[in-house]
PDB file of C-alpha atoms in Angstrom:
ATOM      1  CA  MET A   1      71.859 178.236  37.312  1.00 37.00           C
ATOM      2  CA  PHE A   2      68.387 176.714  37.532  1.00 36.00           C
ATOM      3  CA  SER A   3      66.598 175.546  34.444  1.00 36.00           C
ATOM      4  CA  PRO A   4      63.042 176.749  33.998  1.00 37.00           C
ATOM      5  CA  LEU A   5      61.884 173.141  34.237  1.00 37.00           C
ATOM      6  CA  SER A   6      63.336 172.434  37.673  1.00 36.00           C
ATOM      7  CA  PRO A   7      61.817 173.988  40.788  1.00 38.00           C
ATOM      8  CA  LEU A   8      63.988 175.914  43.243  1.00 36.00           C
ATOM      9  CA  LEU A   9      65.042 173.959  46.316  1.00 38.00           C
ATOM     10  CA  PRO A  10      65.546 175.224  49.835  1.00 39.00           C
ATOM     11  CA  GLU A  11      69.194 175.591  50.811  1.00 39.00           C
ATOM     12  CA  THR A  12      68.835 172.839  53.384  1.00 38.00           C
ATOM     13  CA  ALA A  13      67.925 170.314  50.705  1.00 42.00           C
ATOM     14  CA  SER A  14      71.017 168.234  51.350  1.00 45.00           C
ATOM     15  CA  CYS A  15      74.408 168.493  52.911  1.00 45.00           C
ATOM     16  CA  PRO A  16      77.187 166.282  54.117  1.00 47.00           C
ATOM     17  CA  SER A  17      77.029 165.808  57.854  1.00 46.00           C
ATOM     18  CA  SER A  18      80.039 165.793  60.151  1.00 46.00           C
ATOM     19  CA  SER A  19      80.104 162.018  59.803  1.00 45.00           C
ATOM     20  CA  GLY A  20      80.577 162.427  56.049  1.00 49.00           C
ATOM     21  CA  GLU A  21      77.195 161.124  54.923  1.00 47.00           C
ATOM     22  CA  VAL A  22      75.491 162.849  52.021  1.00 51.00           C
ATOM     23  CA  ARG A  23      71.753 163.254  51.842  1.00 52.00           C
ATOM     24  CA  VAL A  24      69.716 163.805  48.691  1.00 54.00           C
ATOM     25  CA  ALA A  25      66.788 166.215  48.958  1.00 52.00           C
ATOM     26  CA  THR A  26      63.470 164.655  49.845  1.00 50.00           C
ATOM     27  CA  ASP A  27      61.413 167.876  49.839  1.00 50.00           C
ATOM     28  CA  GLN A  28      58.158 167.412  47.910  1.00 46.00           C
ATOM     29  CA  ALA A  29      58.982 170.530  45.876  1.00 45.00           C
ATOM     30  CA  ALA A  30      62.233 168.908  44.785  1.00 51.00           C
ATOM     31  CA  GLU A  31      62.530 167.327  41.406  1.00 61.00           C
ATOM     32  CA  ASP A  32      62.024 163.583  41.769  1.00 69.00           C
ATOM     33  CA  VAL A  33      65.424 162.020  41.013  1.00 74.00           C
ATOM     34  CA  ASN A  34      65.938 158.291  40.911  1.00 85.00           C
ATOM     35  CA  VAL A  35      69.027 157.248  42.881  1.00 89.00           C
ATOM     36  CA  THR A  36      70.531 154.121  41.356  1.00 92.00           C
ATOM     37  CA  PHE A  37      72.812 151.687  43.119  1.00 95.00           C
ATOM     38  CA  GLU A  38      75.777 153.153  41.192  1.00 94.00           C
ATOM     39  CA  ASP A  39      74.801 156.661  42.296  1.00 93.00           C
ATOM     40  CA  GLN A  40      74.623 155.521  45.910  1.00 94.00           C
ATOM     41  CA  GLN A  41      78.067 153.925  45.541  1.00 96.00           C
ATOM     42  CA  LYS A  42      79.444 157.238  44.244  1.00 95.00           C
ATOM     43  CA  ILE A  43      77.836 159.164  47.101  1.00 95.00           C
ATOM     44  CA  ASN A  44      79.261 156.685  49.623  1.00 96.00           C
ATOM     45  CA  LYS A  45      82.701 156.886  48.017  1.00 97.00           C
ATOM     46  CA  PHE A  46      82.522 160.683  48.179  1.00 96.00           C
ATOM     47  CA  ALA A  47      81.625 160.552  51.882  1.00 95.00           C
ATOM     48  CA  ARG A  48      84.394 158.059  52.708  1.00 97.00           C
ATOM     49  CA  ASN A  49      86.996 160.090  50.834  1.00 97.00           C
ATOM     50  CA  THR A  50      85.866 163.323  52.467  1.00 96.00           C
ATOM     51  CA  SER A  51      86.245 161.693  55.865  1.00 96.00           C
ATOM     52  CA  ARG A  52      89.653 160.276  54.896  1.00 97.00           C
ATOM     53  CA  ILE A  53      90.905 163.713  53.786  1.00 97.00           C
ATOM     54  CA  THR A  54      89.916 165.157  57.151  1.00 96.00           C
ATOM     55  CA  GLU A  55      91.839 162.392  58.942  1.00 97.00           C
ATOM     56  CA  LEU A  56      94.893 162.859  56.723  1.00 97.00           C
ATOM     57  CA  LYS A  57      94.924 166.622  57.240  1.00 97.00           C
ATOM     58  CA  GLU A  58      94.796 166.119  61.010  1.00 97.00           C
ATOM     59  CA  GLU A  59      97.662 163.620  60.767  1.00 98.00           C
ATOM     60  CA  ILE A  60      99.669 166.090  58.666  1.00 98.00           C
ATOM     61  CA  GLU A  61      99.194 168.787  61.318  1.00 98.00           C
ATOM     62  CA  VAL A  62     100.413 166.434  64.064  1.00 98.00           C
ATOM     63  CA  LYS A  63     103.486 165.505  62.017  1.00 98.00           C
ATOM     64  CA  LYS A  64     104.214 169.164  61.249  1.00 97.00           C
ATOM     65  CA  LYS A  65     104.182 169.891  64.990  1.00 98.00           C
ATOM     66  CA  GLN A  66     106.566 166.974  65.556  1.00 96.00           C
ATOM     67  CA  LEU A  67     108.826 168.325  62.807  1.00 97.00           C
ATOM     68  CA  GLN A  68     108.815 171.755  64.436  1.00 97.00           C
ATOM     69  CA  ASN A  69     109.771 170.145  67.761  1.00 95.00           C
ATOM     70  CA  LEU A  70     112.700 168.367  66.086  1.00 95.00           C
ATOM     71  CA  GLU A  71     113.828 171.625  64.477  1.00 95.00           C
ATOM     72  CA  ASP A  72     113.657 173.363  67.855  1.00 95.00           C
ATOM     73  CA  ALA A  73     115.720 170.566  69.420  1.00 91.00           C
ATOM     74  CA  CYS A  74     118.339 170.913  66.666  1.00 91.00           C
ATOM     75  CA  GLU A  75     118.590 174.638  67.317  1.00 91.00           C
ATOM     76  CA  ASP A  76     118.911 174.089  71.066  1.00 89.00           C
ATOM     77  CA  ILE A  77     121.706 171.571  70.552  1.00 87.00           C
ATOM     78  CA  MET A  78     123.552 173.936  68.226  1.00 85.00           C
ATOM     79  CA  LEU A  79     123.394 176.634  70.888  1.00 85.00           C
ATOM     80  CA  ALA A  80     124.913 174.340  73.515  1.00 79.00           C
ATOM     81  CA  ASP A  81     128.483 175.436  74.286  1.00 72.00           C
ATOM     82  CA  ASP A  82     129.821 172.225  75.780  1.00 72.00           C
ATOM     83  CA  ASP A  83     130.999 169.881  72.979  1.00 68.00           C
ATOM     84  CA  CYS A  84     131.606 166.972  75.347  1.00 70.00           C
ATOM     85  CA  LEU A  85     128.051 167.213  76.714  1.00 79.00           C
ATOM     86  CA  MET A  86     126.177 163.911  76.511  1.00 85.00           C
ATOM     87  CA  ILE A  87     122.625 164.468  75.283  1.00 86.00           C
ATOM     88  CA  PRO A  88     119.860 161.958  76.059  1.00 86.00           C
ATOM     89  CA  TYR A  89     117.973 160.859  72.944  1.00 85.00           C
ATOM     90  CA  GLN A  90     114.722 158.926  73.290  1.00 85.00           C
ATOM     91  CA  ILE A  91     114.481 155.691  71.356  1.00 85.00           C
ATOM     92  CA  GLY A  92     111.212 153.952  72.119  1.00 87.00           C
ATOM     93  CA  ASP A  93     110.741 154.042  75.890  1.00 91.00           C
ATOM     94  CA  VAL A  94     114.398 154.563  76.835  1.00 92.00           C
ATOM     95  CA  PHE A  95     116.808 157.462  76.674  1.00 89.00           C
ATOM     96  CA  ILE A  96     120.296 156.830  75.346  1.00 90.00           C
ATOM     97  CA  SER A  97     123.032 159.407  75.800  1.00 90.00           C
ATOM     98  CA  HIS A  98     124.941 160.453  72.694  1.00 89.00           C
ATOM     99  CA  SER A  99     127.473 163.097  71.888  1.00 89.00           C
ATOM    100  CA  GLN A 100     126.241 166.422  70.563  1.00 88.00           C
ATOM    101  CA  GLU A 101     127.340 165.522  67.027  1.00 88.00           C
ATOM    102  CA  GLU A 102     125.677 162.081  67.065  1.00 90.00           C
ATOM    103  CA  THR A 103     122.463 163.538  68.466  1.00 91.00           C
ATOM    104  CA  GLN A 104     122.493 166.246  65.804  1.00 91.00           C
ATOM    105  CA  GLU A 105     122.866 163.591  63.078  1.00 93.00           C
ATOM    106  CA  MET A 106     120.048 161.515  64.566  1.00 93.00           C
ATOM    107  CA  LEU A 107     117.769 164.550  64.723  1.00 94.00           C
ATOM    108  CA  GLU A 108     118.547 165.458  61.115  1.00 95.00           C
ATOM    109  CA  GLU A 109     117.714 161.904  60.026  1.00 96.00           C
ATOM    110  CA  ALA A 110     114.472 161.980  62.021  1.00 95.00           C
ATOM    111  CA  LYS A 111     113.556 165.337  60.444  1.00 97.00           C
ATOM    112  CA  LYS A 112     114.250 163.963  56.963  1.00 97.00           C
ATOM    113  CA  ASN A 113     112.081 160.882  57.603  1.00 97.00           C
ATOM    114  CA  LEU A 114     109.263 162.955  59.068  1.00 97.00           C
ATOM    115  CA  GLN A 115     109.324 165.358  56.120  1.00 97.00           C
ATOM    116  CA  GLU A 116     109.086 162.383  53.737  1.00 98.00           C
ATOM    117  CA  GLU A 117     106.043 161.130  55.661  1.00 98.00           C
ATOM    118  CA  ILE A 118     104.433 164.584  55.472  1.00 98.00           C
ATOM    119  CA  ASP A 119     105.098 164.765  51.728  1.00 98.00           C
ATOM    120  CA  ALA A 120     103.578 161.299  51.217  1.00 98.00           C
ATOM    121  CA  LEU A 121     100.458 162.255  53.209  1.00 98.00           C
ATOM    122  CA  GLU A 122     100.076 165.506  51.266  1.00 98.00           C
ATOM    123  CA  SER A 123     100.388 163.546  48.030  1.00 98.00           C
ATOM    124  CA  ARG A 124      97.601 161.208  49.189  1.00 98.00           C
ATOM    125  CA  VAL A 125      95.411 164.210  50.044  1.00 97.00           C
ATOM    126  CA  GLU A 126      95.958 165.671  46.553  1.00 98.00           C
ATOM    127  CA  SER A 127      95.126 162.326  44.970  1.00 98.00           C
ATOM    128  CA  ILE A 128      91.904 162.014  46.985  1.00 97.00           C
ATOM    129  CA  GLN A 129      90.984 165.615  46.146  1.00 97.00           C
ATOM    130  CA  ARG A 130      91.212 164.757  42.435  1.00 97.00           C
ATOM    131  CA  VAL A 131      88.875 161.784  42.992  1.00 97.00           C
ATOM    132  CA  LEU A 132      86.457 164.009  44.927  1.00 96.00           C
ATOM    133  CA  ALA A 133      86.482 166.629  42.174  1.00 96.00           C
ATOM    134  CA  ASP A 134      85.633 163.945  39.602  1.00 97.00           C
ATOM    135  CA  LEU A 135      82.838 162.552  41.780  1.00 96.00           C
ATOM    136  CA  LYS A 136      81.437 166.060  42.339  1.00 95.00           C
ATOM    137  CA  VAL A 137      81.217 166.628  38.603  1.00 95.00           C
ATOM    138  CA  GLN A 138      79.427 163.308  38.092  1.00 94.00           C
ATOM    139  CA  LEU A 139      77.028 163.724  41.006  1.00 94.00           C
ATOM    140  CA  TYR A 140      76.177 167.377  40.330  1.00 92.00           C
ATOM    141  CA  ALA A 141      75.619 166.474  36.662  1.00 92.00           C
ATOM    142  CA  LYS A 142      72.976 163.929  37.669  1.00 91.00           C
ATOM    143  CA  PHE A 143      71.426 165.532  40.758  1.00 90.00           C
ATOM    144  CA  GLY A 144      72.076 169.235  40.154  1.00 88.00           C
ATOM    145  CA  SER A 145      70.880 171.341  43.046  1.00 86.00           C
ATOM    146  CA  ASN A 146      69.211 168.324  44.700  1.00 88.00           C
ATOM    147  CA  ILE A 147      72.516 167.372  46.314  1.00 88.00           C
ATOM    148  CA  ASN A 148      75.024 169.378  48.299  1.00 88.00           C
ATOM    149  CA  LEU A 149      78.553 168.036  48.372  1.00 87.00           C
ATOM    150  CA  GLU A 150      80.182 171.045  49.993  1.00 85.00           C
ATOM    151  CA  ALA A 151      81.675 170.546  53.455  1.00 75.00           C
ATOM    152  CA  ASP A 152      80.018 172.087  56.486  1.00 71.00           C
ATOM    153  CA  GLU A 153      82.140 174.862  57.983  1.00 63.00           C
ATOM    154  CA  SER A 154      80.877 174.207  61.521  1.00 52.00           C
TER     155      SER A 154
END
């Protein structure tokens, strides 16, 4: 992995922090690598996209929980025996009573819309992951072991 011409670096040479910034090794034993403006732009883009992926994944989890809540509500309504029961459905800050059938239709529509949002967010995550993979290749090609672009697991 290391060429005979480049010295070995300590594992703490560089790593992205929780804020998404990436640091290039400054250890005196490290190979002296010139960081150009374009390189810094790539590093910054990598950090921004890493942060954005984290935000999107959190948003996806929230929406998946909302979807599960809607599915649970649908099941509860199906189990209701009384067909003439009026079910309150929240729209904004108010609750409006609807028949069981109307409420079921509204829940199905809400589930469909939420699933579309989840799919769109997952598509954005995949797109950003492709950009990150490309940036990793470019940055590791230039900086080698002097840069660490792997996410902290803490």
